[in-house]
Backbone as a ProteinNet text record, in pm:
[ID]
protein_1_A
[PRIMARY]
MTKTSTSPTTEKGTLCPIARAQDIVGDRWTVLVLRELFLGTHRFEEIQAQSQATPQMLTTRLKKMEADGLIERRPYNDRPLRHEYHLTEMGQAFYPVFLSLRAWGETWCKAPHEEVAIQYTHTPCGHDPGLGPTCQECGGVMRREELSARLGGSFDTERKARLTAFKSGPAG
[TERTIARY]
15709.3	15705.5	15816.4	15812.7	15889.6	15916.6	16029.8	15985.3	16008.9	15895.4	15955	15991	16023.8	16153.5	16275.1	16360.5	16485	16519.5	16655.3	16686.7	16836.3	16772.1	16954.2	17099.3	17132.8	17216.6	17215.1	17149.6	17170.1	17287.4	17323.6	17468.4	17402.3	17437.1	17442.4	17449.7	17615	17663.2	17692.5	17571.4	17504.4	17410.9	17349.2	17211.2	17198.3	17316	17305.4	17196	17194.4	17039.5	17133.3	17274.3	17275.8	17408.2	17447.7	17484	17425.9	17343.7	17250.5	17167.8	17127	17148.7	17168.9	17360.3	17470.7	17499.6	17433.4	17485.6	17361.2	17239.8	17174	17221.1	17226.8	17244.3	17328.4	17414.1	17569.6	17659	17607.3	17676.7	17627.1	17724.5	17729.1	17617.3	17604.3	17521.5	17364.9	17388.5	17265.9	17165.2	17258.2	17186.8	17140.3	17220.5	17155.8	17083.1	17032.2	16967.4	16834.6	16840	16688.6	16644.2	16780.1	16709.4	16646.2	16720.1	16688.3	16510.2	16477.6	16392.8	16301.4	16320.5	16214.7	16203.5	16277.9	16245.5	16147.1	16105.3	16051.8	16117.8	16263.8	16326.5	16306.8	16242	16218.1	16247.7	16318.8	16430.8	16544.7	16625	16712	16821.8	16856.6	16919.6	16925.1	16785.8	16700.2	16802	16819.3	16908.2	17021.8	17064.3	17225.7	17320.2	17200	17264.5	17285.9	17176.1	17177	17259.7	17320.3	17421.5	17521	17567.6	17678.9	17731.6	17609	17685.9	17756.9	17823	17775.8	17709.3	17664.3	17572.1	17609.9	17735.8	17740.5	17718.1	17809.7	17701.7	17603.9	17544.8	17419	17304.1	17322.5	17253.4	17288.6	17386	17482.6	17388.1	17384.2	17271.7	17172.2	17070	16966.2	16903.9	17047.7	16977.2	16963.6	17050.3	17111.3	16967.2	16899.1	16825.3	16676.6	16704.8	16538.2	16549.2	16679.5	16704.1	16657.9	16682.2	16685.6	16601.2	16482	16320.3	16356.5	16428.1	16429.3	16299.3	16340.3	16304	16173.4	16068	16080.2	16052.2	16040.7	16074.8	15968.6	15911.3	15797	15822.5	15769	15746.9	15678.7	15729.9	15681.4	15680.3	15788	15793.3	15849.1	15751.8	15768.8	15830.2	15882.6	15977.6	16032.4	16139.1	16266.8	16119.3	16173.2	16181.8	16259.4	16140.2	16236.3	16088.7	16234.9	16191.5	16217	16092.7	16121	16120	16161.2	16228	16125.7	16106.2	15963.5	15957.6	15995.6	16038.7	15864.9	15914	15828.6	15849.3	15740.1	15715.1	15838.9	15928.3	16047.2	16176.9	16121.5	16183.6	16176.3	15994.9	15974.4	16004.5	16052.5	16017	16127.7	16265.5	16376.8	16360.1	16232.6	16289.6	16310.2	16234.9	16322.1	16506.8	16541.2	16710.4	16745.4	16654.4	16690	16672.3	16588.4	16540.6	16676.8	16715.8	16831.6	16986.7	16950.6	17147.1	17070.1	16963.2	16997.9	17018.1	16934.6	16970.1	17110.5	17184.9	17294.2	17398.8	17387.1	17448.8	17433.5	17295.4	17278.1	17356.2	17279.3	17400.8	17577.7	17608.9	17795.8	17830.6	17758	17880.9	17882.9	17820.3	17795.4	17840.9	17881.7	17932	17770.2	17793.8	17734.5	17570.5	17630.5	17585.4	17496.9	17527.8	17465.4	17335.8	17222.2	17082.2	17048.1	16920.3	16941.5	16852.9	16958.3	16940.9	16799.6	16668.6	16542.7	16453.5	16355.5	16304.5	16132.4	16115.2	15950.7	15901.4	15779.7	15649.3	15598.1	15554.2	15481	15340.2	15255.9	15098.4	14990.9	15028.5	14909.5	14902.9	15065.8	15026.1	15058.6	15142.4	15168.5	15307.4	15372.9	15523.4	15615.1	15699.3	15888.2	15914.8	15905.1	15952	16057.3	16207.8	16304.7	16404.9	16428.4	16546.7	16501.4	16353.8	16327.5	16364	16332.9	16227.4	16096.9	16070.2	15919.3	15945.1	15828.5	15824.1	15826.4	15933.6	15959.2	15869.5	15685.8	15649.2	15518	15488.9	15382.7	15376.8	15514.2	15528.7	15499.1	15442	15411.7	15565.3	15493	15642.6	15621.6	15716.8	15765.3	15743.5	15623.4	15616.5	15596.1	15645.3	15679.8	15544.8	15434.5	15313.6	15266.2	15298.9	15265.8	15389.6	15490.6	15547.5	15593	15602.6	15608.9	15703.3	15779	15938.7	15933.5	16026.3	16069.9	16231.9	16263.8	16488.9	16459.8	16611.3	16634.6	16738.2	16727.3	16743.5	16899.8	16995.3	17131.6	17122.9	17050.2	17022.5	16934.4	16853.6	16825.5	16862.8	16956.8	17019	17144.7	17173.3	17293.7	17246.6	17152.1	17071.7	17018	16966.6	16939.7	17055.4	17178.9	17313.9	17406.7	17366.7	17407.9	17319.5	17198.8	17052.6	17114.5	17190.9	17178.8	17325.4	17439.6	17554.9	17560.5	17487.5	17463.4	17407.1	17235.9	17222.8	17289.3	17393.5	17485.1	17640.9	17636.6	17709.2	17878.3	17926.2	18094	18172.1	18182.7	18338	18404.6	18419.5	18522.6	18514.3
5888.7	5916.5	5943.3	6108.6	6194.7	6182.2	6219.6	6243.1	6380.6	6444.3	6556	6635.4	6523.1	6565.5	6545.6	6644.3	6601.6	6499.7	6399.9	6362.7	6379.4	6351.4	6425.2	6362	6239.9	6215.9	6183.6	6223	6215.2	6343.3	6298.8	6365.2	6526	6610.2	6801.6	6791.5	6760.1	6831.2	6850.9	6718.4	6762.7	6685.6	6775.2	6697	6583.9	6512.3	6409.6	6230.2	6199.1	6113.3	5968.9	6011.3	5860.3	5803	5966.2	5987.8	6018.4	6078.5	6080.9	5918.9	5798.1	5692.5	5672.3	5665	5556.2	5619.3	5705.7	5796.9	5740.8	5681.4	5589.7	5452	5355.6	5249.1	5152.9	5284.1	5217.3	5121.8	5070.6	4979.5	4765.7	4746.1	4630.9	4537.8	4678.6	4603.8	4677.7	4824.1	4854.8	4772.5	4724.5	4649.4	4485.9	4440.2	4309.3	4316.1	4390.3	4432.2	4476.2	4522.2	4527.5	4395.3	4287.9	4202.2	4148.8	4138.6	4086.7	4111	4244.5	4299.3	4247.2	4238.2	4216.7	4018.5	3978	3840	3772.8	3883.2	3871.1	3861.9	3901.3	3907.9	4060.5	4062.9	4199.3	4208.9	4062	4122.6	4142	4209.1	4232.6	4142.9	4095.9	3917.4	3833.6	3826.1	3702.2	3796.2	3968.9	4010.5	4009.6	4011.5	3975	3858.2	3753	3601	3626	3643.6	3651.2	3736.3	3875	3966.4	3945.9	3880.8	3879.2	4014.5	4099.2	4207.4	4180.2	4268.5	4313.4	4400.3	4340.3	4448.9	4575.6	4597.4	4768.1	4840.7	4726.3	4788	4768.8	4644.5	4672	4790.8	4777.7	4950.1	5036.9	5132.4	5199.1	5171.6	5076.6	5089.2	5104.7	5071.2	5055.2	5161.5	5258.1	5431.2	5499.7	5458.8	5570.9	5562.3	5435.3	5358.7	5427.7	5398.9	5500.1	5661.9	5667.5	5842.3	5883.7	5777	5812.1	5797	5737.5	5704.5	5615.8	5458.9	5347.3	5223.9	5241.1	5182	5225	5169.2	5222.6	5125.1	5146.6	5070.6	5092	4949.8	4899	4827.4	4813.8	4757.1	4666.9	4513.3	4446.6	4365.3	4404	4392.7	4496.1	4501.2	4627.3	4609.1	4535.4	4461.9	4332.1	4345.8	4473.8	4501.7	4674.7	4698.4	4684.3	4606	4542.2	4579.7	4608.8	4681.6	4536.5	4575	4517.2	4614.8	4532.4	4701	4629.4	4765.1	4727.9	4812.7	4800.2	4925.3	5050.5	5128.6	5248.5	5234.3	5332.8	5356.9	5317.3	5403.4	5489.7	5310.8	5243.4	5163.2	5041.3	5037	4887.9	4958.8	5088	5122.6	5090.4	5044.2	4984.6	4834.1	4782.4	4651.6	4642.1	4733.4	4650.6	4697.3	4808.5	4755.6	4642.9	4546.3	4471.7	4308.5	4327.9	4234.7	4264.9	4396.4	4408.4	4325.8	4339.6	4323	4161.7	4113.7	3965.6	3907.6	3951.9	3926.5	3945	3971.7	4033.4	3967.2	3953.1	3839.9	3671.9	3624.1	3557.4	3510.1	3600.5	3581.4	3553.6	3694.1	3717.4	3634.9	3612.4	3596.8	3477.3	3326.4	3229.6	3102.5	3000.8	2904.3	2897.5	2757.3	2805.3	2669	2572.1	2453.9	2484.6	2555.2	2668.3	2699.2	2690.3	2716.6	2814.3	2882	3007.9	2995.9	3098.7	3162.5	3179.3	3253.1	3315.6	3295.6	3176.2	3141.9	3202	3275.2	3342	3249.9	3291.1	3272.9	3396.4	3413.2	3537.9	3483.5	3584.2	3507.2	3513.1	3660.8	3677.2	3575.1	3487.9	3388.2	3242.4	3270.1	3152.2	3046.8	3134.2	3053.9	3122.7	3118.7	3115.3	3269.6	3393	3516	3553.4	3448.5	3431.6	3584.7	3682.9	3723.1	3865.3	3870.3	4016.2	4127.6	4295.8	4318	4290.5	4221	4177.5	3992.8	3996.3	3817.3	3747.7	3660.3	3609.3	3540	3459.7	3429.8	3527.8	3577.1	3755.7	3832.9	3823.8	4001.7	4073	4091.7	4129.5	4198.4	4308.3	4377.5	4323.1	4301.6	4259.4	4289.9	4271.5	4358.8	4318.3	4312.7	4305.4	4189.2	4223.1	4179.7	4107.3	4094.4	3994.8	3882.3	3868.6	3753.7	3739.9	3529.3	3450	3377	3412.4	3377.5	3261.4	3173	3014.7	3076.7	3025.7	2987.9	2898.6	2906.8	2773.5	2698	2537.2	2476.7	2474.9	2491.6	2490.6	2661.7	2758.8	2876.3	2911.5	2810.8	2828.9	2682.6	2643.1	2553.6	2623.2	2739.6	2797.9	2864.9	2944.3	3040.2	2942	2804.5	2820.8	2696.6	2712.8	2651.6	2794.2	2933.4	3062.9	3070.5	3025.4	3094.9	2981	2895.1	2803.8	2857.4	2862.7	2882.9	3029.4	3169.9	3224.3	3244.7	3148.7	3100.7	3026.6	2950	2879.6	2948.9	3120	3106.6	3165.7	3213.1	3195.4	3089.1	3028.9	2882.7	2905.4	2781.8	2749	2792.3
12881.7	13031.6	13054	13096.7	13172.8	13314.6	13358	13529.1	13565.7	13606.1	13660.5	13797.7	13864.7	13994.8	13979.9	13980.9	13949.7	14141.8	14093.2	14167	14235.5	14398	14434.3	14400.6	14289.8	14313.4	14151.3	14092	13961.2	13861.3	13803.2	13712.6	13658.2	13747	13676.5	13624.7	13588	13468.7	13332.9	13287.6	13170.5	13151.2	12990.3	12991.5	12904.4	12917	12794.9	12896.6	12834.6	12930.5	12933	12857.2	12949.5	12986.1	13038.3	13180.4	13271.3	13262.4	13336.5	13401	13338.1	13355.1	13450.8	13336.8	13429.4	13526.6	13625.3	13704.9	13848.9	13748.1	13874.3	13840.6	13769.4	13713	13659.2	13696.2	13590.2	13704.7	13806.3	13909.4	13852.9	13926.3	13919.7	14073.6	14094.9	14237.7	14287.2	14154.5	14158.1	14082.5	13965.3	13829.4	13921.1	14011.2	14067.9	14169.5	14234	14311.6	14232.8	14121.3	13994	13987.6	13951.8	13919.5	14011.4	14152.5	14257.3	14247.1	14216.1	14234.7	14119.7	14025.3	13911.2	13929	13999.8	14022.9	14160.1	14215.5	14310.1	14491.9	14433.4	14625.9	14650.2	14753.5	14816.3	14956.6	15030.3	15207.9	15182	15238.3	15234.6	15229.7	15306.9	15317.7	15215	15150.4	15036.5	14884.1	14888.6	14798.5	14846.1	14975	14985.6	14878	15003.6	14930.6	14802.5	14698.8	14588.9	14499.3	14530	14462.7	14526.8	14652	14719.2	14736.3	14737.7	14795.5	14982.4	15031.1	15157.5	15206.9	15314.7	15431	15370.8	15396.4	15392	15259.3	15159.3	15020.1	14972	15009.1	14986.9	15066.3	15189.4	15242.5	15147.6	15137.3	15081.5	14885.1	14902.2	14724.1	14721.3	14845.2	14900.8	14905.4	14963.9	14998.5	14930.2	14849.8	14682.1	14605.7	14624.9	14491.9	14535.9	14653.1	14703.9	14724.7	14689.5	14689.9	14532.9	14510.1	14282.8	14288.8	14335.6	14340.4	14280	14309.6	14188.2	14263.5	14402.1	14533.9	14665.9	14683.4	14812.2	14948.9	15051.6	15087.3	15183.2	15210.2	15309.2	15428.2	15523.3	15658.3	15679.9	15672.7	15695	15849.4	15916.6	16107.8	16203.5	16225.8	16372.3	16431	16558.3	16625.5	16629.8	16560.9	16542.9	16397.8	16366	16265.6	16073.4	16030.3	15909.1	15784.7	15667.5	15550.6	15451.4	15361.9	15215.7	15133.4	14970.2	14907.8	14778.6	14744.7	14579.5	14543.5	14365.8	14270.1	14246.3	14270.9	14183.3	14100.5	14041.5	13859.7	13771.2	13812.4	13766.1	13735.7	13863.5	13915.3	13826	13825.6	13667.6	13541.7	13530.7	13358.7	13329.5	13454.3	13366.4	13324.8	13349.4	13301	13132.9	13049.1	12916	12894.3	12993.1	12965.5	13044.2	13120.7	13219.2	13099.4	13016.1	12882.1	12794	12758.2	12692.2	12717.8	12871.4	12931	12945.3	12931.3	12970.7	12862.5	12719.6	12557.3	12542	12583.5	12558.1	12573.9	12743.1	12810.6	12794.4	12708	12673	12539.2	12453.4	12314.1	12319.5	12380	12415.6	12477.3	12634.6	12755.8	12810	12730.1	12815.4	12709.4	12703.6	12619.3	12585.4	12388.1	12327	12440.4	12494.9	12538.7	12710.6	12748.3	12878.9	12848.4	12905.9	12913.8	12910.1	12883.7	12884.2	13070.1	13092.2	13293.4	13321.8	13250.4	13304.5	13201.7	13186.5	13072.9	13062.9	12997.8	12976.5	12884	12898	12844.3	12815.4	12713.1	12662.2	12720.5	12808.8	12807.5	12712.7	12600.6	12545.7	12393.4	12391.5	12283.9	12351.3	12450.5	12528.5	12505.6	12439.6	12315.4	12378.6	12408.6	12448	12337.9	12388.6	12301.7	12260.4	12290.1	12206.2	12335	12326.4	12349.5	12347.9	12213.8	12270	12214.3	12145.5	12205.3	12249.4	12077	12106.7	12083.9	12062.8	12083.2	11996.1	11942.7	11828.4	11738.1	11787.8	11779.4	11684.8	11793.5	11812.6	11732.3	11752.6	11741.5	11838	11967.6	12070.1	12141.6	12149.1	12260	12378.8	12434.4	12579.5	12625.7	12739.7	12860.5	12955.9	13094	13190.6	13241.1	13225.4	13279.2	13215.1	13107.4	13013	12993.9	13101.4	13087.8	13219.2	13197.8	13343.4	13324	13385.8	13404.1	13461.5	13456.8	13508.8	13496.4	13614.5	13637.5	13522	13458.1	13441.5	13587	13503.4	13608.6	13724.1	13606.6	13634.9	13745.9	13661.9	13757.6	13884.7	13819	14011.3	14150.3	14018.4	14130.6	14201.3	14190.9	14151.6	14271.7	14234.5	14350.6	14447	14483.5	14561.2	14667.6	14582.7	14657.8	14743.8	14662	14691.3	14808.5	14843.2	14975.1	15095.8	15055.7	15152.9	15214.9	15118.1	15169.6	15279	15212.6	15299.8	15416.5	15418.8	15568.2	15670.1	15623.8	15623.8	15764.9	15722.2	15741.1	15697.3	15721.2	15629.5	15670.1	15577.2	15624	15713.4	15769.9	15892.7	15981.9
[MASK]
++++++++++++++++++++++++++++++++++++++++++++++++++++++++++++++++++++++++++++++++++++++++++++++++++++++++++++++++++++++++++++++++++++++++++++++++++++++++++++++++++++++++++++

């Protein structure tokens, strides 16, 4: 699928699709926000707690992601006005890249004794699909709508501790 409109912040100086994509999703904070949205986190405070971005950093990234067409804001409260953030079709199309980053990180960026951080079940066959991009059991393509995610125990504990620390405010 080709995007028909041009993004206001897209790299204009090159025809290279990698450089253009990197201009949109090529920083840590954007990728962490996308991770949170893929995991079902939609509210600013929860995204901030899990990404550990400052409010200013997160606000800047969310505005850029919205301008680039990755996300859209949806109000969930009128007084005061509060928004949730949801993936657009363009943002959802990043999922295979997310799975590739996960696979690379699971393979190269952790100790052998550490458990898998996000465990998937491939719903068409009911098995662990492995690290993809195709299911190790049935050979089917790993599509977001056909994967059921569960956080590994240590990663779940880490996320709960991060949220608790965030809610309790600065130490000291």
